[in-house]
Short mmCIF file of C-alpha atoms in Angstrom, two decimals:
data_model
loop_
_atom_site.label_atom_id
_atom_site.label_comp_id
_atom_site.label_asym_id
_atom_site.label_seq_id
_atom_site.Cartn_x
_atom_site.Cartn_y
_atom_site.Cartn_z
CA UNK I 1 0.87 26.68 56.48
CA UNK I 2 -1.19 28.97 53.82
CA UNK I 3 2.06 29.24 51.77
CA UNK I 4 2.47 25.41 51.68
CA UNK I 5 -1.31 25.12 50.97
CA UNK I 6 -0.89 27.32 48.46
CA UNK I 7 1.84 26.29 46.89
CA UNK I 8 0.16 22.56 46.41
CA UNK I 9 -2.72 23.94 44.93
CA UNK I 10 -0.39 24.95 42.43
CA UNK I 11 0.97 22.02 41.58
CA UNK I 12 -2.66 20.65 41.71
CA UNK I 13 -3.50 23.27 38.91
CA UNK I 14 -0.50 22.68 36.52
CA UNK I 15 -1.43 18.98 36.94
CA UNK I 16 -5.02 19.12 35.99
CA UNK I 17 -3.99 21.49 33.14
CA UNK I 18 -1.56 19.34 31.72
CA UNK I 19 -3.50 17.27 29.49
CA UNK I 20 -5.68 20.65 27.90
CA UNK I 21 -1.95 21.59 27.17
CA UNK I 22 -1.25 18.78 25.44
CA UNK I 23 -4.06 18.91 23.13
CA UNK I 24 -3.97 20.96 19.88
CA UNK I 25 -6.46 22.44 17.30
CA UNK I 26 -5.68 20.44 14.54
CA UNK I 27 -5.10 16.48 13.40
CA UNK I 28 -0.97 15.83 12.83
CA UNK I 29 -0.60 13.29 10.25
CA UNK I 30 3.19 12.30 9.39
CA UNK I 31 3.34 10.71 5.97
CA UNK I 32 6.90 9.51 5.15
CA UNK I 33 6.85 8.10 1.36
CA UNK I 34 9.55 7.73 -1.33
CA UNK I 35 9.61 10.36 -3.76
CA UNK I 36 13.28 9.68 -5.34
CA UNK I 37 15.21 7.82 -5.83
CA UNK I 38 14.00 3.76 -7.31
CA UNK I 39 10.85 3.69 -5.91
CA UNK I 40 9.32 7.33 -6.78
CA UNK I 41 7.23 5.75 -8.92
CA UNK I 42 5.24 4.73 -6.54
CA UNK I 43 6.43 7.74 -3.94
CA UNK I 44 5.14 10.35 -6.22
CA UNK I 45 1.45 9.34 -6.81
CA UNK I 46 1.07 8.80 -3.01
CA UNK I 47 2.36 12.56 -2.55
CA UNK I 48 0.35 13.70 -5.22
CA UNK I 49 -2.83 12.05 -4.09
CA UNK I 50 -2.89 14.02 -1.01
CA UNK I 51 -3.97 17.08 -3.55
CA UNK I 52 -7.75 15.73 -3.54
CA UNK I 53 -8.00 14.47 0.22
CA UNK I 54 -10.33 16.88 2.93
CA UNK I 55 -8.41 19.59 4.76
CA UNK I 56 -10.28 18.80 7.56
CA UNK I 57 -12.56 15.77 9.28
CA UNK I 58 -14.92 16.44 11.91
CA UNK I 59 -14.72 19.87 11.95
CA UNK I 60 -11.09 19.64 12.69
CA UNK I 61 -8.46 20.68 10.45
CA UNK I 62 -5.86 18.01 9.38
CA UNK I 63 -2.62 19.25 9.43
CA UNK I 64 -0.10 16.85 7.18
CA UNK I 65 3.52 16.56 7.24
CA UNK I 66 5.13 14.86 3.94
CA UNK I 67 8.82 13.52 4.25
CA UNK I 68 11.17 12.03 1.43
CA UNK I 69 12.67 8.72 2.33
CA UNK I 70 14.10 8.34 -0.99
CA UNK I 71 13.08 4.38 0.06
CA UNK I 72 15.96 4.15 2.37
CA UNK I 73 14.82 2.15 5.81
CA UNK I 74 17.00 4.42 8.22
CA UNK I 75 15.90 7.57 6.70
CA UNK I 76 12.30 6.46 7.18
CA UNK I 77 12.86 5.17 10.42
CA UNK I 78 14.59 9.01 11.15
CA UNK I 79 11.54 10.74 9.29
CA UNK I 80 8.71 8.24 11.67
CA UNK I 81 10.68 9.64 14.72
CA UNK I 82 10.58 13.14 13.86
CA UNK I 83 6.72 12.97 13.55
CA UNK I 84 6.67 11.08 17.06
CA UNK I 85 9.34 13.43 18.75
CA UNK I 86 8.78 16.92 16.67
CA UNK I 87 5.48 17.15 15.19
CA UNK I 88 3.40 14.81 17.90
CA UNK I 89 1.96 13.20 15.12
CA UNK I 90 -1.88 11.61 15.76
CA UNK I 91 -1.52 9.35 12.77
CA UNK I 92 1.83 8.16 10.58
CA UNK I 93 1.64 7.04 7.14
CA UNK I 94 4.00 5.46 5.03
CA UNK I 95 5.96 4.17 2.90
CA UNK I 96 5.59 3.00 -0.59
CA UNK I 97 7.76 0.48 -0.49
CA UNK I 98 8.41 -2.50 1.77
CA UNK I 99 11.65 -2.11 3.54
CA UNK I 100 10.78 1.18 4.20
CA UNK I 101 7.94 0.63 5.67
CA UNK I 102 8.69 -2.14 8.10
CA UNK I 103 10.78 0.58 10.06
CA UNK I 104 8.16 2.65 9.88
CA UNK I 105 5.66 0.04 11.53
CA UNK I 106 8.55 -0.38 14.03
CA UNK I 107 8.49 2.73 15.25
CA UNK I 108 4.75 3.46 15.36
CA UNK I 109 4.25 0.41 17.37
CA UNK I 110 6.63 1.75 20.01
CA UNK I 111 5.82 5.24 20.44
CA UNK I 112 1.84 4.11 20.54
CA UNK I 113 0.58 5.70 17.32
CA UNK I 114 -1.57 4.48 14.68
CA UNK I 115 0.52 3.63 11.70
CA UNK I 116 -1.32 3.02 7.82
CA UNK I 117 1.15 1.22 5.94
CA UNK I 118 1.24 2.45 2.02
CA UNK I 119 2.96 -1.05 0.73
CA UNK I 120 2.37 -4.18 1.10
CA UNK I 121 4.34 -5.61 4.88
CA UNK I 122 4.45 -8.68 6.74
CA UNK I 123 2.41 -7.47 10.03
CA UNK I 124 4.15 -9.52 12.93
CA UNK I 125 2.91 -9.85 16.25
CA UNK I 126 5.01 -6.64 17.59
CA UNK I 127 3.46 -4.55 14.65
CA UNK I 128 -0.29 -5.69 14.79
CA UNK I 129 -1.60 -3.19 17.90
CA UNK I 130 -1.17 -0.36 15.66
CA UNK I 131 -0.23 -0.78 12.25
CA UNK I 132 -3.01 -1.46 8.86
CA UNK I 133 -1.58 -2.33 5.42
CA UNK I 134 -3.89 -0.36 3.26
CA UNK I 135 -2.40 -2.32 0.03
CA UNK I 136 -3.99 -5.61 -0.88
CA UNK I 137 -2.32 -8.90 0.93
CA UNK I 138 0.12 -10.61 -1.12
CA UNK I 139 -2.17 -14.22 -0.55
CA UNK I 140 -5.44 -12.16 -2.03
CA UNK I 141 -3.71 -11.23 -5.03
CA UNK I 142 -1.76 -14.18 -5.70
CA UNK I 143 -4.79 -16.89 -5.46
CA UNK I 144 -6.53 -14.74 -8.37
CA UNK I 145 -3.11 -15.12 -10.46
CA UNK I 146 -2.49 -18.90 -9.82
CA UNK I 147 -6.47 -19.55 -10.64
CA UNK I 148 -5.98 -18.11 -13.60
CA UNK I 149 -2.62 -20.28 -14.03
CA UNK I 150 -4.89 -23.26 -13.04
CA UNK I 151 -7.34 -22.40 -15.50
CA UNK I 152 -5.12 -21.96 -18.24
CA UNK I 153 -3.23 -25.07 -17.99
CA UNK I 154 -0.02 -23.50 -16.43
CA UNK I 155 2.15 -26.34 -14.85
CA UNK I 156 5.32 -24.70 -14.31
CA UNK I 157 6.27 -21.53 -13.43
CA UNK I 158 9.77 -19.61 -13.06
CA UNK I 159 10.09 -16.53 -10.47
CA UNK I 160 12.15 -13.45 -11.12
CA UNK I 161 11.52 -10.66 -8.32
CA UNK I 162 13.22 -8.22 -5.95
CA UNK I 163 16.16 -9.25 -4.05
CA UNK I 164 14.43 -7.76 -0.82
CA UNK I 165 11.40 -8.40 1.82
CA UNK I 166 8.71 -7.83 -1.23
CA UNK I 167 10.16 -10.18 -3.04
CA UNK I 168 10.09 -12.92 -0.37
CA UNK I 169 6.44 -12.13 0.29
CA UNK I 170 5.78 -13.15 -2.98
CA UNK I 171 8.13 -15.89 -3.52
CA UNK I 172 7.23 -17.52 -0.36
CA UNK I 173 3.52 -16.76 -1.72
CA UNK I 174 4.13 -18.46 -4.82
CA UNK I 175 5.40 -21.42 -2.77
CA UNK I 176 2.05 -21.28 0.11
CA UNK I 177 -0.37 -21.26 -2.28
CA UNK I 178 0.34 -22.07 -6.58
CA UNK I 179 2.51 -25.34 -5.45
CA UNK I 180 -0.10 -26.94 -3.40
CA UNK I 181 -2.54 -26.54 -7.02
CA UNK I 182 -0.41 -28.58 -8.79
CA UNK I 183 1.98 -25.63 -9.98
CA UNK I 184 5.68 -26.65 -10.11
CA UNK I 185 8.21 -23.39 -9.58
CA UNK I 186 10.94 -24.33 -12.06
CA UNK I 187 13.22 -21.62 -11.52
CA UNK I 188 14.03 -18.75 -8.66
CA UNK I 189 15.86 -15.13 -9.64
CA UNK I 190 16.26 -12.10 -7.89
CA UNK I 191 17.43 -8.69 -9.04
CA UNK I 192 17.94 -5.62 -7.03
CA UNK I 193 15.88 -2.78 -7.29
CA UNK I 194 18.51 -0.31 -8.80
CA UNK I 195 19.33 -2.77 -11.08
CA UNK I 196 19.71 -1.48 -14.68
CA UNK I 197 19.79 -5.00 -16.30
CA UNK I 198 18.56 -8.79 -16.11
CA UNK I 199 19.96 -10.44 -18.58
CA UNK I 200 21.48 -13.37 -17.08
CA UNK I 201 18.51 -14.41 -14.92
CA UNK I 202 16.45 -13.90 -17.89
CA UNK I 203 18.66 -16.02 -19.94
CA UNK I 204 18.20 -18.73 -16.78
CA UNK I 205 14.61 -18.44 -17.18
CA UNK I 206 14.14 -18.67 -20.50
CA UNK I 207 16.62 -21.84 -20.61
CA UNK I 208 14.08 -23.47 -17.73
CA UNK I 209 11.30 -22.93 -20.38
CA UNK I 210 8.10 -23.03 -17.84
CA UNK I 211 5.05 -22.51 -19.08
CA UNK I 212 4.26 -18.84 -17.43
CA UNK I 213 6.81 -16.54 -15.58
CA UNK I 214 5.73 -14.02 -12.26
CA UNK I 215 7.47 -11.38 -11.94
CA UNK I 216 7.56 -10.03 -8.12
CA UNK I 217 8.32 -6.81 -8.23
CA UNK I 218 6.84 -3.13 -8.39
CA UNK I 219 6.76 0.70 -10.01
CA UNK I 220 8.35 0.97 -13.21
CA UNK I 221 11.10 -1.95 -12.42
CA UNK I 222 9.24 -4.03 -13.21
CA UNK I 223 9.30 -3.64 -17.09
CA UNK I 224 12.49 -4.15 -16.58
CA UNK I 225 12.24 -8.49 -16.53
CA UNK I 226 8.79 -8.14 -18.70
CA UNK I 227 11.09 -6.18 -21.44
CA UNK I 228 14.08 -8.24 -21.63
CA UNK I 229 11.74 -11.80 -21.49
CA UNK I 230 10.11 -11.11 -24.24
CA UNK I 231 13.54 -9.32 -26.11
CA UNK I 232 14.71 -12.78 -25.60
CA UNK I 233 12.20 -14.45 -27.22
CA UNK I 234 9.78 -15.67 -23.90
CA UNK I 235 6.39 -16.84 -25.32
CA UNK I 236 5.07 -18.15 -22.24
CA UNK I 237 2.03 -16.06 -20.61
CA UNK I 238 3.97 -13.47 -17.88
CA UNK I 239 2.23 -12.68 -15.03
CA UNK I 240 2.73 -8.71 -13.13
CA UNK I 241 1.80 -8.60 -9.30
CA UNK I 242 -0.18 -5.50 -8.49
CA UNK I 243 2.82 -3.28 -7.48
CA UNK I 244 3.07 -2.83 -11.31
CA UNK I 245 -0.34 -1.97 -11.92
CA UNK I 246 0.15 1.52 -13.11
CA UNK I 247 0.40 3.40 -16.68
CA UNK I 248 4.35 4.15 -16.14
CA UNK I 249 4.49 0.26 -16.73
CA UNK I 250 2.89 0.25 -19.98
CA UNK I 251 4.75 3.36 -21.02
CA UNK I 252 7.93 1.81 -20.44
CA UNK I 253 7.40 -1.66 -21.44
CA UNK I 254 6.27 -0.74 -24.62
CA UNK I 255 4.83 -3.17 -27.03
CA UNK I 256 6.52 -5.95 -24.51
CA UNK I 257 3.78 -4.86 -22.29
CA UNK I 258 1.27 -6.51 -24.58
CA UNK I 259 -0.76 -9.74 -23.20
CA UNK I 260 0.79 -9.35 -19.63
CA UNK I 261 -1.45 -10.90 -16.83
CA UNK I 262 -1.29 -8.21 -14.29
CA UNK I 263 -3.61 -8.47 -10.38
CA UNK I 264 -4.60 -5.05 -10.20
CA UNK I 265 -6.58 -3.44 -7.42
CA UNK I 266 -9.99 -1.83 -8.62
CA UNK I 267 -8.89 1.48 -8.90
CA UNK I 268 -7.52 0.93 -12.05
CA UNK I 269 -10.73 -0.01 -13.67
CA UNK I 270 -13.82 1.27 -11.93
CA UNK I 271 -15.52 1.97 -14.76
CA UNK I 272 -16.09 -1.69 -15.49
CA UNK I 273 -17.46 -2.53 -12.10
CA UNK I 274 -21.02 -2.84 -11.21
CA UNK I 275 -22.85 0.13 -10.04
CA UNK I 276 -23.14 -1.59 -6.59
CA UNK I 277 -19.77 -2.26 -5.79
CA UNK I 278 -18.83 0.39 -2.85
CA UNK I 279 -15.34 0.46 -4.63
CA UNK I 280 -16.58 2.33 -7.80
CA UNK I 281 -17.56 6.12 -6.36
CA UNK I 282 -14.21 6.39 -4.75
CA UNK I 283 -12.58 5.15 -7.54
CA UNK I 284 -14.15 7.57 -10.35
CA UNK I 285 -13.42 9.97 -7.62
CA UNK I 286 -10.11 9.95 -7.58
CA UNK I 287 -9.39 8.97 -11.25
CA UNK I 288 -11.21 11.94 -12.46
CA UNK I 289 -9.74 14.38 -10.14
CA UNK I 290 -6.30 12.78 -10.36
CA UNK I 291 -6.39 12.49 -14.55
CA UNK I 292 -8.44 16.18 -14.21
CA UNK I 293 -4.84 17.75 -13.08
CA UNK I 294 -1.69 15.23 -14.36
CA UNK I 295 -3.74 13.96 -17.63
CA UNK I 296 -5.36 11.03 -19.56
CA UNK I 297 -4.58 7.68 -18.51
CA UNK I 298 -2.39 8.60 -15.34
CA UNK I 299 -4.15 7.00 -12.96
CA UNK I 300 -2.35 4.77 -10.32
CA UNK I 301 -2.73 2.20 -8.15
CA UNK I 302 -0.52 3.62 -5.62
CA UNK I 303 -2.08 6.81 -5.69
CA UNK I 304 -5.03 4.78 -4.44
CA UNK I 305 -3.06 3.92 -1.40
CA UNK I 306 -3.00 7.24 0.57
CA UNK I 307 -6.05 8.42 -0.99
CA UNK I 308 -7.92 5.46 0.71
CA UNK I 309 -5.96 6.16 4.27
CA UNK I 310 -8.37 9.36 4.28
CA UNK I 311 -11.26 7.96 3.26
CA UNK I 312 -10.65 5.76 6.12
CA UNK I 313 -10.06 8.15 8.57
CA UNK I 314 -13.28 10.20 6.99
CA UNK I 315 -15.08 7.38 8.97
CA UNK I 316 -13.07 7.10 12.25
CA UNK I 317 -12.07 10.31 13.12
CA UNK I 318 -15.24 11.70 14.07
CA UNK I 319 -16.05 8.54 15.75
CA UNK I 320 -12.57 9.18 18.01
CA UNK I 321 -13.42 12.71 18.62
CA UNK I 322 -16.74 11.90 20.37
CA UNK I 323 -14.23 10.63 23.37
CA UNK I 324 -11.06 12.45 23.12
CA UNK I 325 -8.87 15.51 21.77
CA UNK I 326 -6.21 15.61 19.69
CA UNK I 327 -2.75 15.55 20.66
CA UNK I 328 -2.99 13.05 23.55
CA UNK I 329 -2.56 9.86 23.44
CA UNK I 330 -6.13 8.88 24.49
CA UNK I 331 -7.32 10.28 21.15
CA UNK I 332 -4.35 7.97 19.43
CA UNK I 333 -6.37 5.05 21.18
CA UNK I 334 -9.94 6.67 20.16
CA UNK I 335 -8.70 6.02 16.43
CA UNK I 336 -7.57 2.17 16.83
CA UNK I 337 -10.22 1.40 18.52
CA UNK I 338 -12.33 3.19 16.16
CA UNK I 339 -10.50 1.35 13.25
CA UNK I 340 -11.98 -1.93 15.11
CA UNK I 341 -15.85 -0.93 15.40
CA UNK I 342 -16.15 0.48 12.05
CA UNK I 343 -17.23 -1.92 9.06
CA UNK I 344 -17.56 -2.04 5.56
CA UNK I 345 -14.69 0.97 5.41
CA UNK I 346 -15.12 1.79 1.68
CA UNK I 347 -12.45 2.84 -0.77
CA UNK I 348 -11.14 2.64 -4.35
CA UNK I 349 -9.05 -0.24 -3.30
CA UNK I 350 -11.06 -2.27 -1.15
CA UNK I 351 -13.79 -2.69 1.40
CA UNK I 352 -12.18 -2.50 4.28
CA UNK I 353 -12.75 -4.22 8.16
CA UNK I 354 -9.81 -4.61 10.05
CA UNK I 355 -10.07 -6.68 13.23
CA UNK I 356 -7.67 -7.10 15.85
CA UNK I 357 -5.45 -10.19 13.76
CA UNK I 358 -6.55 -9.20 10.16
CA UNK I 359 -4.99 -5.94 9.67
CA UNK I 360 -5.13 -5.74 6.14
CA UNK I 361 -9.55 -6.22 6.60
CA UNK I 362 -9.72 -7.01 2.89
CA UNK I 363 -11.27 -9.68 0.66
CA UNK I 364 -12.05 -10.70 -3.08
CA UNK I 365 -13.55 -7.51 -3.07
CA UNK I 366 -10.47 -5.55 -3.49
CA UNK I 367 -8.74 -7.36 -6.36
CA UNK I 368 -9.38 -7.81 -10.48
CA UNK I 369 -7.41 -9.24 -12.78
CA UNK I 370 -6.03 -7.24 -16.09
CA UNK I 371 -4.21 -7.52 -19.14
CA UNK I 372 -2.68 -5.10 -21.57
CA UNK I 373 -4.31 -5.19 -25.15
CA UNK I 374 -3.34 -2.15 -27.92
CA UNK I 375 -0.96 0.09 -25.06
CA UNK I 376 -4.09 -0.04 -22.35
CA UNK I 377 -5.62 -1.95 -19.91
CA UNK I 378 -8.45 -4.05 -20.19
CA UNK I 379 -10.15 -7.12 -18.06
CA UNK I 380 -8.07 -10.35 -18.56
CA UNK I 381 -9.88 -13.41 -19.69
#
């Protein structure tokens, strides 16, 4: 009988120690972005951002795990389920481009893990309990293109963009929100993101004459439609979305960069806000230490992607760790719920307040509007 009594008072004790064993010293963050491949130019100043983030929140040191998914879905997918299975990741990041991230979102949402997405992705119901999108929404960004369409004059417009999910998000975009203003789409093309030339959908576009052309796509592709429009003689205003707001763009566009129309998050132009918008102290923050280290005028949008992440969980971290470890999952649920309570989550992109159905949390706040004038940017009229 003592043996027996014994005996269960082991098991008692290996149960109620269970969860201390699961917890760890540290915060695992999985970030699985695109580093080659098309797409490192957005990969790369994501990684490189994650110089000039804290090495610890809360008094806890952040321990973060950076994968290469070279913008390939099933290798992301494969990197998002090593940080679930292997590293017992508290928090996943990634990726920086759309595809990519979907799977991503996929797999965070299963395994019970908050998930910040680095691109711009359609949140559906099966990805909203624990997946942000710490890029600007397509809709916010597009409504301060078409207005300045609208107030231009702009009646028709032709589309060339990626042949993938980000493309759709900003055809269908186009479609939700310029038509209904009295904008007429007067020509659709797609090109992949590998692609080397566009010649013949340019040549479509050009014979549609409309009066503007959007391009829909991102990182240094997309001087790739903005070069050959103009090579072919295009006079018509061309309008960037704000996955080509970086300096690579104007470097390899060239003088055909000149005059583009470009949605831009504030990041790219803090200097010019006011000194009360939250968005300008991160901003010079990370411009100056990112330009400090890789140079003069290398500042990126998508660097402010993962650079914001932190300065998100700068706020909700310690907020989670008043009620849980972590390493369990109740300290996974400390940080969405956390994600929920906080407001006015400031960053160089965006003021930030998620809610259970907006998962983005943005508004006019995070958005400006830029053109390219003498090889830099400057505030579009």
């Amino acid at each position: 009988m003592r043996k027996a009594y014994l005996a269960a008072a082991g098991v008692i004790a290996m149960l109620a120690s269970a969860p201390a064993l699961a917890q760890t010293s540290e915060i695992t963050i999985g970030i699985t972005t695109t580093t080659t491949g098309p797409g490192a130019a957005l990969g790369i100043p994501e990684r490189n951002a994650l110089e000039f983030v804290p090495k610890e929140i809360g008094g806890v040191p952040l321990k973060v795990i950076v994968l290469d998914d070279g913008g390939d879905p099933t290798t992301a997918t494969t990197n998002a389920r090593r940080f679930v299975t292997e590293s017992k990741a508290d928090i996943i990041m990634g990726s920086a481009l759309t595809p990519p991230t979907i799977a991503v979102s996929n797999v965070a949402n299963e395994a019970g893990i908050p998930h910040f997405g680095l691109a711009p992705f359609p949140v559906t119901p099966e990805r909203t309990k624990w997946s942000v999108v710490m890029p600007q929404p397509v809709p916010i960004m597009g409504k301060v293109l078409y207005e300045h369409m609208k107030a231009h004059n702009i009646k028709t417009v032709g589309y060339i963009g990626y042949s993938d999910s980000y493309g759709d998000l900003w055809f269908n975009d186009l479609k939700n929100q310029a038509v209904p203003m009295g904008i007429t789409i007067a020509d659709e093309e797609r090109f992949a993101r590998p692609d080397t030339s566009v010649t013949g959908q340019v040549l479509k576009l050009v014979a549609a004459n409309p009066d503007a052309i959007l391009v829909g796509a991102s990182g240094t592709a997309a001087a790739l439609p903005q070069t050959e429009l103009r090579e072919r003689g295009y006079q018509g205003l061309i309008y960037q979305t704000h996955g080509a707001a970086s300096m690579d763009f104007i470097r390899i566009a060239g003088k055909a960069a000149e005059g583009v129309i470009m949605a831009s998050g504030p990041v790219m132009s803090p200097e010019t806000q006011d000194d009360s918008a939250l968005t300008k102290k991160p901003g010079m923050e990370l411009n100056k230490a990112y330009e400090g280290k890789y140079g003069p005028n290398s500042r990126s949008q998508f660097a402010g992607h993962s650079f914001d992440a932190f300065e998100i969980l700068k706020r909700v971290i310690p907020v989670a760790l008043k009620t849980a470890k972590p390493g369990t999952p109740e300290f996974r649920e400390a940080i969405r719920q956390a994600l929920l309570t906080e407001k006015d989550l400031a960053a160089s992109q965006g003021v930030y307040n998620f809610t259970e159905k907006d998962r983005s949390g943005l508004d006019d706040r995070a958005r400006i509007i830029l053109t390219v004038k003498d090889g830099k940017y400057v505030p579009a009229k």
